mmCIF file of C-alpha atoms in Angstrom:
data_model
loop_
_atom_site.group_PDB
_atom_site.id
_atom_site.type_symbol
_atom_site.label_atom_id
_atom_site.label_comp_id
_atom_site.label_asym_id
_atom_site.label_seq_id
_atom_site.Cartn_x
_atom_site.Cartn_y
_atom_site.Cartn_z
ATOM 1 C CA MET A 1 125.765 122.043 72.328
ATOM 2 C CA VAL A 2 122.869 122.618 74.711
ATOM 3 C CA SER A 3 120.557 125.458 73.655
ATOM 4 C CA ARG A 4 119.694 128.320 75.977
ATOM 5 C CA ALA A 5 116.071 127.232 76.057
ATOM 6 C CA ALA A 6 117.043 123.691 77.093
ATOM 7 C CA ALA A 7 119.448 125.009 79.742
ATOM 8 C CA ALA A 8 116.762 127.336 81.079
ATOM 9 C CA GLY A 9 114.351 124.417 81.235
ATOM 10 C CA VAL A 10 116.855 122.400 83.258
ATOM 11 C CA VAL A 11 117.379 125.315 85.649
ATOM 12 C CA ARG A 12 113.627 125.788 86.086
ATOM 13 C CA GLY A 13 113.185 122.074 86.717
ATOM 14 C CA ARG A 14 115.897 122.042 89.359
ATOM 15 C CA ALA A 15 114.484 125.155 90.993
ATOM 16 C CA ALA A 16 111.036 123.565 91.108
ATOM 17 C CA SER A 17 112.525 120.412 92.653
ATOM 18 C CA ALA A 18 114.363 122.516 95.222
ATOM 19 C CA ARG A 19 111.164 124.369 96.152
ATOM 20 C CA LEU A 20 109.339 121.074 96.540
ATOM 21 C CA ARG A 21 112.089 119.681 98.785
ATOM 22 C CA LEU A 22 112.056 122.819 100.894
ATOM 23 C CA SER A 23 108.272 122.717 101.141
ATOM 24 C CA ASP A 24 108.366 119.086 102.242
ATOM 25 C CA GLY A 25 111.179 119.588 104.738
ATOM 26 C CA ALA A 26 110.354 123.010 106.186
ATOM 27 C CA TRP A 27 108.222 121.729 109.063
ATOM 28 C CA SER A 28 110.735 119.021 109.991
ATOM 29 C CA ILE A 29 113.562 121.565 109.954
ATOM 30 C CA GLY A 30 111.540 123.764 112.278
ATOM 31 C CA GLN A 31 110.918 120.798 114.570
ATOM 32 C CA CYS A 32 114.641 120.002 114.727
ATOM 33 C CA ALA A 33 115.614 123.608 115.379
ATOM 34 C CA LEU A 34 113.022 124.020 118.124
ATOM 35 C CA ALA A 35 113.853 120.732 119.870
ATOM 36 C CA ALA A 36 117.591 121.449 119.728
ATOM 37 C CA GLY A 37 117.173 124.960 121.127
ATOM 38 C CA VAL A 38 114.789 123.949 123.909
ATOM 39 C CA GLY A 39 116.961 120.932 124.738
ATOM 40 C CA TRP A 40 120.021 123.164 125.151
ATOM 41 C CA LEU A 41 118.011 125.655 127.241
ATOM 42 C CA VAL A 42 116.662 122.970 129.593
ATOM 43 C CA ALA A 43 120.044 121.269 130.075
ATOM 44 C CA ASP A 44 121.864 124.591 130.486
ATOM 45 C CA ARG A 45 119.454 126.593 132.618
ATOM 46 C CA LEU A 46 117.582 123.931 134.577
ATOM 47 C CA LEU A 47 120.275 121.266 134.982
ATOM 48 C CA GLY A 48 123.236 123.660 135.002
ATOM 49 C CA HIS A 49 125.242 121.694 132.422
ATOM 50 C CA PRO A 50 127.839 123.751 130.543
ATOM 51 C CA ARG A 51 127.801 123.239 126.763
ATOM 52 C CA PRO A 52 125.094 120.505 126.660
ATOM 53 C CA PHE A 53 126.135 119.260 123.220
ATOM 54 C CA PHE A 54 124.374 115.906 123.485
ATOM 55 C CA ALA A 55 120.984 117.487 124.204
ATOM 56 C CA CYS A 56 121.071 119.099 120.754
ATOM 57 C CA VAL A 57 122.537 116.038 119.041
ATOM 58 C CA ALA A 58 119.885 113.756 120.489
ATOM 59 C CA ALA A 59 117.070 116.103 119.439
ATOM 60 C CA VAL A 60 118.272 116.458 115.844
ATOM 61 C CA VAL A 61 119.104 112.770 115.419
ATOM 62 C CA CYS A 62 115.731 111.686 116.757
ATOM 63 C CA LEU A 63 113.678 114.020 114.585
ATOM 64 C CA GLY A 64 115.706 114.295 111.395
ATOM 65 C CA VAL A 65 114.180 115.747 108.211
ATOM 66 C CA ARG A 66 111.353 113.405 107.371
ATOM 67 C CA ALA A 67 108.021 114.106 105.728
ATOM 68 C CA GLN A 68 106.206 111.959 108.278
ATOM 69 C CA GLN A 69 107.297 111.384 111.867
ATOM 70 C CA ARG A 70 106.387 108.185 113.628
ATOM 71 C CA LEU A 71 106.574 108.531 117.373
ATOM 72 C CA ARG A 72 107.803 104.962 117.682
ATOM 73 C CA ARG A 73 110.738 105.772 115.426
ATOM 74 C CA VAL A 74 111.519 108.944 117.367
ATOM 75 C CA GLY A 75 111.341 107.012 120.633
ATOM 76 C CA GLU A 76 113.542 104.253 119.242
ATOM 77 C CA LEU A 77 116.189 106.758 118.221
ATOM 78 C CA ALA A 78 115.965 108.490 121.610
ATOM 79 C CA VAL A 79 116.644 105.202 123.389
ATOM 80 C CA GLY A 80 119.517 104.448 121.010
ATOM 81 C CA VAL A 81 121.156 107.794 121.623
ATOM 82 C CA THR A 82 120.867 107.596 125.413
ATOM 83 C CA VAL A 83 122.124 103.989 125.531
ATOM 84 C CA GLY A 84 125.181 104.895 123.453
ATOM 85 C CA VAL A 85 125.971 107.926 125.581
ATOM 86 C CA ALA A 86 125.433 106.022 128.826
ATOM 87 C CA VAL A 87 127.703 103.131 127.832
ATOM 88 C CA GLY A 88 130.365 105.481 126.486
ATOM 89 C CA ASP A 89 130.333 107.642 129.593
ATOM 90 C CA ALA A 90 130.492 104.600 131.872
ATOM 91 C CA LEU A 91 133.500 103.071 130.107
ATOM 92 C CA VAL A 92 135.581 105.986 128.874
ATOM 93 C CA GLY A 93 136.612 107.054 132.356
ATOM 94 C CA VAL A 94 137.889 103.544 133.079
ATOM 95 C CA ILE A 95 139.582 102.483 129.847
ATOM 96 C CA GLY A 96 140.619 105.829 128.354
ATOM 97 C CA VAL A 97 140.581 106.927 124.725
ATOM 98 C CA GLY A 98 142.069 105.180 121.696
ATOM 99 C CA ALA A 99 141.353 102.898 118.783
ATOM 100 C CA TRP A 100 140.679 99.739 120.749
ATOM 101 C CA GLN A 101 138.728 101.714 123.338
ATOM 102 C CA ILE A 102 136.387 103.047 120.643
ATOM 103 C CA ALA A 103 135.983 99.546 119.215
ATOM 104 C CA LEU A 104 135.134 98.157 122.642
ATOM 105 C CA VAL A 105 132.722 100.957 123.566
ATOM 106 C CA VAL A 106 130.903 100.798 120.220
ATOM 107 C CA GLY A 107 130.615 97.020 120.493
ATOM 108 C CA VAL A 108 129.281 97.112 124.046
ATOM 109 C CA ALA A 109 126.829 99.931 123.256
ATOM 110 C CA MET A 110 125.414 98.075 120.252
ATOM 111 C CA VAL A 111 125.126 94.829 122.196
ATOM 112 C CA VAL A 112 123.226 96.606 124.974
ATOM 113 C CA ALA A 113 120.950 98.311 122.415
ATOM 114 C CA LEU A 114 120.316 94.998 120.675
ATOM 115 C CA ALA A 115 119.374 93.413 123.972
ATOM 116 C CA VAL A 116 117.087 96.335 124.918
ATOM 117 C CA ASP A 117 115.072 96.487 121.702
ATOM 118 C CA GLY A 118 116.855 95.127 118.663
ATOM 119 C CA GLY A 119 115.616 97.774 116.221
ATOM 120 C CA PRO A 120 118.220 98.679 113.567
ATOM 121 C CA LEU A 121 117.878 102.430 114.172
ATOM 122 C CA LEU A 122 118.357 102.015 117.896
ATOM 123 C CA VAL A 123 121.429 99.809 117.512
ATOM 124 C CA ALA A 124 123.090 102.046 114.909
ATOM 125 C CA GLN A 125 122.545 105.221 116.918
ATOM 126 C CA SER A 126 123.883 103.587 120.067
ATOM 127 C CA GLY A 127 127.151 102.830 118.313
ATOM 128 C CA LEU A 128 127.378 106.297 116.758
ATOM 129 C CA GLN A 129 126.757 108.149 120.010
ATOM 130 C CA ALA A 130 129.299 105.952 121.788
ATOM 131 C CA VAL A 131 131.888 107.150 119.259
ATOM 132 C CA PHE A 132 131.020 110.778 120.057
ATOM 133 C CA VAL A 133 131.361 110.176 123.769
ATOM 134 C CA VAL A 134 134.798 108.596 123.440
ATOM 135 C CA ALA A 135 136.089 111.061 120.854
ATOM 136 C CA LEU A 136 134.923 114.279 122.538
ATOM 137 C CA PRO A 137 136.769 115.411 125.681
ATOM 138 C CA ARG A 138 134.874 115.091 128.930
ATOM 139 C CA LEU A 139 134.599 118.151 131.172
ATOM 140 C CA PRO A 140 136.090 117.674 134.647
ATOM 141 C CA GLY A 141 133.510 116.848 137.279
ATOM 142 C CA SER A 142 130.703 116.507 134.729
ATOM 143 C CA GLY A 143 129.608 113.097 136.030
ATOM 144 C CA LEU A 144 126.577 111.817 134.133
ATOM 145 C CA ALA A 145 125.868 115.186 132.523
ATOM 146 C CA ARG A 146 126.270 113.934 128.958
ATOM 147 C CA TRP A 147 123.866 111.051 129.529
ATOM 148 C CA GLU A 148 121.370 113.419 131.160
ATOM 149 C CA ASP A 149 121.732 115.797 128.211
ATOM 150 C CA ALA A 150 120.946 112.949 125.819
ATOM 151 C CA LEU A 151 117.837 112.146 127.852
ATOM 152 C CA VAL A 152 116.763 115.787 127.693
ATOM 153 C CA GLY A 153 117.306 115.939 123.925
ATOM 154 C CA GLY A 154 115.378 112.723 123.342
ATOM 155 C CA ALA A 155 112.533 113.935 125.542
ATOM 156 C CA MET A 156 112.383 117.242 123.648
ATOM 157 C CA ALA A 157 112.266 115.365 120.334
ATOM 158 C CA LEU A 158 109.363 113.228 121.531
ATOM 159 C CA ALA A 159 107.511 116.272 122.861
ATOM 160 C CA VAL A 160 107.915 118.223 119.624
ATOM 161 C CA ALA A 161 106.943 115.226 117.471
ATOM 162 C CA ALA A 162 103.805 114.641 119.569
ATOM 163 C CA LEU A 163 102.724 118.227 120.206
ATOM 164 C CA LEU A 164 103.803 119.935 116.976
ATOM 165 C CA PRO A 165 103.536 117.285 114.264
ATOM 166 C CA ALA A 166 103.364 117.968 110.551
ATOM 167 C CA ASP A 167 100.084 117.613 108.652
ATOM 168 C CA PRO A 168 99.177 113.970 109.341
ATOM 169 C CA TRP A 169 97.529 113.475 105.936
ATOM 170 C CA ARG A 170 99.877 115.299 103.565
ATOM 171 C CA THR A 171 102.102 112.309 102.884
ATOM 172 C CA ALA A 172 99.070 110.032 102.615
ATOM 173 C CA GLY A 173 97.523 112.379 100.060
ATOM 174 C CA ARG A 174 100.661 112.389 97.961
ATOM 175 C CA SER A 175 100.907 108.589 98.084
ATOM 176 C CA ALA A 176 97.220 108.330 97.182
ATOM 177 C CA LYS A 177 97.675 110.538 94.119
ATOM 178 C CA ARG A 178 100.585 108.386 93.010
ATOM 179 C CA SER A 179 98.450 105.246 93.381
ATOM 180 C CA PHE A 180 95.565 106.712 91.387
ATOM 181 C CA ASP A 181 97.889 107.947 88.642
ATOM 182 C CA GLU A 182 99.668 104.598 88.346
ATOM 183 C CA LEU A 183 96.406 102.638 88.256
ATOM 184 C CA ALA A 184 94.910 104.923 85.587
ATOM 185 C CA ALA A 185 98.102 104.674 83.513
ATOM 186 C CA ALA A 186 98.026 100.853 83.674
ATOM 187 C CA LEU A 187 94.388 100.830 82.507
ATOM 188 C CA ARG A 188 95.091 103.184 79.610
ATOM 189 C CA CYS A 189 98.035 101.016 78.612
ATOM 190 C CA CYS A 190 95.708 97.990 78.578
ATOM 191 C CA ALA A 191 93.274 99.880 76.351
ATOM 192 C CA LEU A 192 96.035 100.846 73.936
ATOM 193 C CA ALA A 193 97.239 97.247 73.800
ATOM 194 C CA LEU A 194 93.749 96.110 72.810
ATOM 195 C CA ARG A 195 93.383 98.770 70.117
ATOM 196 C CA ASP A 196 96.767 97.927 68.611
ATOM 197 C CA ASP A 197 96.452 94.171 69.190
ATOM 198 C CA ASP A 198 99.888 94.436 70.817
ATOM 199 C CA PRO A 199 100.924 91.717 73.321
ATOM 200 C CA ALA A 200 104.094 93.639 74.208
ATOM 201 C CA ARG A 201 102.043 96.680 75.167
ATOM 202 C CA ALA A 202 99.768 94.448 77.231
ATOM 203 C CA ALA A 203 102.822 93.034 79.028
ATOM 204 C CA GLU A 204 103.899 96.615 79.774
ATOM 205 C CA ALA A 205 100.450 97.303 81.217
ATOM 206 C CA LEU A 206 100.789 94.262 83.451
ATOM 207 C CA SER A 207 104.185 95.478 84.660
ATOM 208 C CA ARG A 208 102.694 98.867 85.440
ATOM 209 C CA ALA A 209 99.844 97.284 87.356
ATOM 210 C CA ARG A 210 102.283 95.226 89.402
ATOM 211 C CA ALA A 211 104.412 98.318 90.079
ATOM 212 C CA THR A 212 101.508 99.941 91.930
ATOM 213 C CA GLU A 213 102.175 97.753 94.964
ATOM 214 C CA GLU A 214 104.920 99.990 96.361
ATOM 215 C CA GLY A 215 102.784 103.129 96.165
ATOM 216 C CA LEU A 216 99.872 101.396 97.869
ATOM 217 C CA ARG A 217 102.180 100.180 100.619
ATOM 218 C CA ASP A 218 103.511 103.727 101.111
ATOM 219 C CA TRP A 219 99.925 104.990 101.260
ATOM 220 C CA ALA A 220 99.048 102.460 103.968
ATOM 221 C CA ASP A 221 102.193 103.366 105.953
ATOM 222 C CA ALA A 222 101.374 107.073 105.716
ATOM 223 C CA LEU A 223 97.843 106.421 106.976
ATOM 224 C CA PHE A 224 99.223 104.460 109.935
ATOM 225 C CA ALA A 225 101.550 107.340 110.802
ATOM 226 C CA GLY A 226 98.724 109.857 110.392
ATOM 227 C CA ARG A 227 96.482 107.913 112.760
ATOM 228 C CA GLU A 228 99.294 107.793 115.299
ATOM 229 C CA ILE A 229 99.683 111.569 115.122
ATOM 230 C CA THR A 230 95.964 112.270 115.497
ATOM 231 C CA ARG A 231 95.721 109.952 118.492
ATOM 232 C CA LEU A 232 98.574 111.585 120.393
ATOM 233 C CA SER A 233 98.695 115.214 119.303
ATOM 234 C CA PRO A 234 96.114 117.595 120.805
ATOM 235 C CA LEU A 235 96.596 119.916 117.819
ATOM 236 C CA ARG A 236 95.852 117.258 115.206
ATOM 237 C CA ARG A 237 92.735 115.526 116.488
ATOM 238 C CA ASP A 238 90.762 113.722 113.774
ATOM 239 C CA ARG A 239 87.345 115.197 114.473
ATOM 240 C CA GLY A 240 86.036 114.702 110.943
ATOM 241 C CA GLY A 241 86.692 110.990 110.587
ATOM 242 C CA VAL A 242 89.394 111.564 107.951
ATOM 243 C CA ALA A 243 91.399 108.517 109.041
ATOM 244 C CA ASP A 244 88.473 106.127 108.624
ATOM 245 C CA ARG A 245 87.462 107.594 105.252
ATOM 246 C CA LEU A 246 90.995 107.467 103.849
ATOM 247 C CA GLY A 247 91.497 103.969 105.247
ATOM 248 C CA VAL A 248 88.357 102.690 103.490
ATOM 249 C CA LEU A 249 89.452 104.388 100.257
ATOM 250 C CA GLN A 250 92.939 102.880 100.428
ATOM 251 C CA THR A 251 91.506 99.414 100.992
ATOM 252 C CA GLY A 252 89.138 99.834 98.051
ATOM 253 C CA VAL A 253 91.877 101.022 95.716
ATOM 254 C CA ASP A 254 94.171 98.221 96.867
ATOM 255 C CA ARG A 255 91.530 95.613 96.051
ATOM 256 C CA ALA A 256 90.682 97.305 92.756
ATOM 257 C CA THR A 257 94.345 97.265 91.779
ATOM 258 C CA ARG A 258 94.585 93.547 92.463
ATOM 259 C CA ASN A 259 91.658 93.011 90.088
ATOM 260 C CA VAL A 260 93.358 95.130 87.431
ATOM 261 C CA ARG A 261 96.462 92.972 87.670
ATOM 262 C CA VAL A 262 94.371 89.876 86.990
ATOM 263 C CA LEU A 263 92.613 91.698 84.149
ATOM 264 C CA ALA A 264 95.919 92.759 82.572
ATOM 265 C CA ARG A 265 97.359 89.275 82.864
ATOM 266 C CA ARG A 266 94.325 87.868 81.038
ATOM 267 C CA ILE A 267 94.621 90.453 78.265
ATOM 268 C CA VAL A 268 98.261 89.459 77.796
ATOM 269 C CA TYR A 269 97.214 85.832 77.443
ATOM 270 C CA ALA A 270 94.388 86.623 75.014
ATOM 271 C CA LEU A 271 96.571 88.733 72.735
ATOM 272 C CA GLU A 272 99.425 86.231 72.779
ATOM 273 C CA THR A 273 97.104 83.348 71.849
ATOM 274 C CA GLY A 274 95.063 85.306 69.293
ATOM 275 C CA GLU A 275 91.808 85.047 71.213
ATOM 276 C CA GLN A 276 89.241 87.579 70.002
ATOM 277 C CA LEU A 277 88.133 90.294 72.429
ATOM 278 C CA PRO A 278 85.199 92.741 72.009
ATOM 279 C CA ALA A 279 86.019 95.956 70.155
ATOM 280 C CA GLY A 280 84.351 98.063 72.853
ATOM 281 C CA LEU A 281 86.470 96.679 75.679
ATOM 282 C CA ALA A 282 89.255 99.222 75.139
ATOM 283 C CA LYS A 283 86.769 102.067 75.545
ATOM 284 C CA LYS A 284 85.532 100.602 78.815
ATOM 285 C CA LEU A 285 89.110 100.436 80.086
ATOM 286 C CA ASP A 286 89.644 104.086 79.155
ATOM 287 C CA ARG A 287 86.427 104.988 80.924
ATOM 288 C CA LEU A 288 87.576 103.114 84.015
ATOM 289 C CA ALA A 289 90.878 105.010 83.912
ATOM 290 C CA SER A 290 88.936 108.293 83.798
ATOM 291 C CA ALA A 291 86.760 107.091 86.687
ATOM 292 C CA VAL A 292 89.867 106.250 88.723
ATOM 293 C CA GLU A 293 91.185 109.771 88.128
ATOM 294 C CA ALA A 294 87.796 111.178 89.144
ATOM 295 C CA VAL A 295 87.888 109.210 92.400
ATOM 296 C CA GLY A 296 91.392 110.510 93.082
ATOM 297 C CA GLY A 297 90.338 114.101 92.469
ATOM 298 C CA ALA A 298 87.034 113.982 94.352
ATOM 299 C CA GLU A 299 86.683 116.458 97.226
ATOM 300 C CA ASP A 300 84.101 114.431 99.142
ATOM 301 C CA SER A 301 83.497 110.726 99.739
ATOM 302 C CA GLY A 302 80.619 110.343 97.280
ATOM 303 C CA PRO A 303 80.960 108.240 94.119
ATOM 304 C CA PRO A 304 81.901 110.261 90.993
ATOM 305 C CA GLU A 305 79.328 110.199 88.194
ATOM 306 C CA GLU A 306 81.844 108.641 85.791
ATOM 307 C CA LEU A 307 82.137 105.596 88.008
ATOM 308 C CA LEU A 308 78.376 105.132 88.369
ATOM 309 C CA LEU A 309 77.832 105.486 84.609
ATOM 310 C CA LEU A 310 80.510 102.906 83.888
ATOM 311 C CA ALA A 311 79.011 100.531 86.455
ATOM 312 C CA ALA A 312 75.623 100.693 84.723
ATOM 313 C CA ASP A 313 77.289 99.867 81.389
ATOM 314 C CA LEU A 314 79.083 96.691 82.511
ATOM 315 C CA ASP A 315 76.478 94.197 81.331
ATOM 316 C CA PRO A 316 78.005 90.698 81.246
ATOM 317 C CA GLU A 317 75.527 89.338 78.673
ATOM 318 C CA PRO A 318 77.280 90.521 75.469
ATOM 319 C CA ALA A 319 80.468 88.867 76.670
ATOM 320 C CA GLY A 320 78.816 85.485 76.354
ATOM 321 C CA THR A 321 79.351 85.463 72.571
ATOM 322 C CA TYR A 322 83.110 85.674 73.065
ATOM 323 C CA GLY A 323 85.616 83.395 74.753
ATOM 324 C CA LEU A 324 86.664 82.823 78.341
ATOM 325 C CA SER A 325 89.116 85.728 78.381
ATOM 326 C CA THR A 326 86.370 88.247 77.617
ATOM 327 C CA ASN A 327 84.209 86.878 80.421
ATOM 328 C CA LEU A 328 87.108 87.071 82.852
ATOM 329 C CA VAL A 329 88.054 90.615 81.842
ATOM 330 C CA ILE A 330 84.433 91.822 82.188
ATOM 331 C CA ALA A 331 84.193 90.084 85.572
ATOM 332 C CA GLN A 332 87.370 91.818 86.762
ATOM 333 C CA LEU A 333 86.075 95.159 85.493
ATOM 334 C CA ARG A 334 82.886 94.659 87.478
ATOM 335 C CA SER A 335 84.829 93.701 90.616
ATOM 336 C CA THR A 336 87.134 96.695 90.186
ATOM 337 C CA VAL A 337 84.187 99.080 89.957
ATOM 338 C CA VAL A 338 82.545 97.569 93.042
ATOM 339 C CA ASP A 339 85.787 97.913 95.025
ATOM 340 C CA LEU A 340 86.121 101.568 93.994
ATOM 341 C CA LEU A 341 82.491 102.303 94.871
ATOM 342 C CA VAL A 342 82.969 100.736 98.297
ATOM 343 C CA GLY A 343 86.182 102.720 98.662
ATOM 344 C CA VAL A 344 84.344 106.019 98.153
ATOM 345 C CA GLY A 345 81.770 105.159 100.790
ATOM 346 C CA LEU A 346 78.986 103.059 99.289
ATOM 347 C CA PRO A 347 77.831 99.981 101.221
ATOM 348 C CA VAL A 348 78.817 96.751 99.508
ATOM 349 C CA GLU A 349 75.248 95.781 98.589
ATOM 350 C CA ARG A 350 74.541 99.236 97.154
ATOM 351 C CA ALA A 351 77.752 99.055 95.123
ATOM 352 C CA ARG A 352 76.796 95.685 93.695
ATOM 353 C CA THR A 353 73.337 96.856 92.696
ATOM 354 C CA ALA A 354 74.935 99.656 90.653
ATOM 355 C CA LEU A 355 75.958 96.928 88.178
ATOM 356 C CA PRO A 356 73.601 95.208 85.734
ATOM 357 C CA PRO A 357 72.545 91.858 87.284
ATOM 358 C CA LEU A 358 74.184 88.600 86.274
ATOM 359 C CA GLY A 359 72.056 86.186 84.289
#
């Protein structure tokens, strides 16, 4: 039987998740509501269309509830919606309504969409909107009103996405935190594997290091979307060079993570073959994990002190008394630190001189 304390914990967890979802989706919901309302108003008052259903549908479909809007995606959906409505409106008056008519209209709409652009969102929305057009009764004498309504809704969606976008860097910041956390966790797992002389733990660390790839890819995608917003939205201009700074940081962390994967793979090999590694190596890995967390939590673009202190302590000379694996791990540690220093804004040469010289 579940205790009251456990049940209360579950409820609190679900409530926290709900608040987070609402926080993430609130701006997108507002965008959808605004675009739908303005789309209806324009089609109704300016174009004189009674019940302009497709203006609202097009606006909501194009925007959706997404943490980060890409104008290309919104535009692609707008084209898909208008193509589907146009094909449906053109054919339904000739062939009527029924099962085979829907099949034909959907097929033609998707073929036209595929020929126009070929994007999967565009093609799918063309088919869906064609179904709506065939299934919903057409008002007498409406002509091309439904197609015009779809155009209005798509245009409103594009205008709202461009003029009233969400915070362009919020999603990037969340992806960045995930990347820093995953990288630090992989490094701490490597350190624990060394302390326990545990090849299985080292293999887990390698798996964690490899799993960082998805987060880094999401971070890069979020930066691309953020740059797009700041280029096109007058309310989100990047006057402080945030895009360039975050782009340099993402590149540095990406390169550092690749080095950590090589490092973890070599630790796996050394532990599996019984090759001796320096006792102090685990501490250096823990210090690097702390430095990674410091970089992730830094407010400015300067190098955290933890990272500079670790760089000064990565002397390759003591590694010479050990085997090849130790030399390779120390070399990857040095490369990782350089990549992180470059990521936080140091020139490459300055980052390299932060390390003790080779030889």
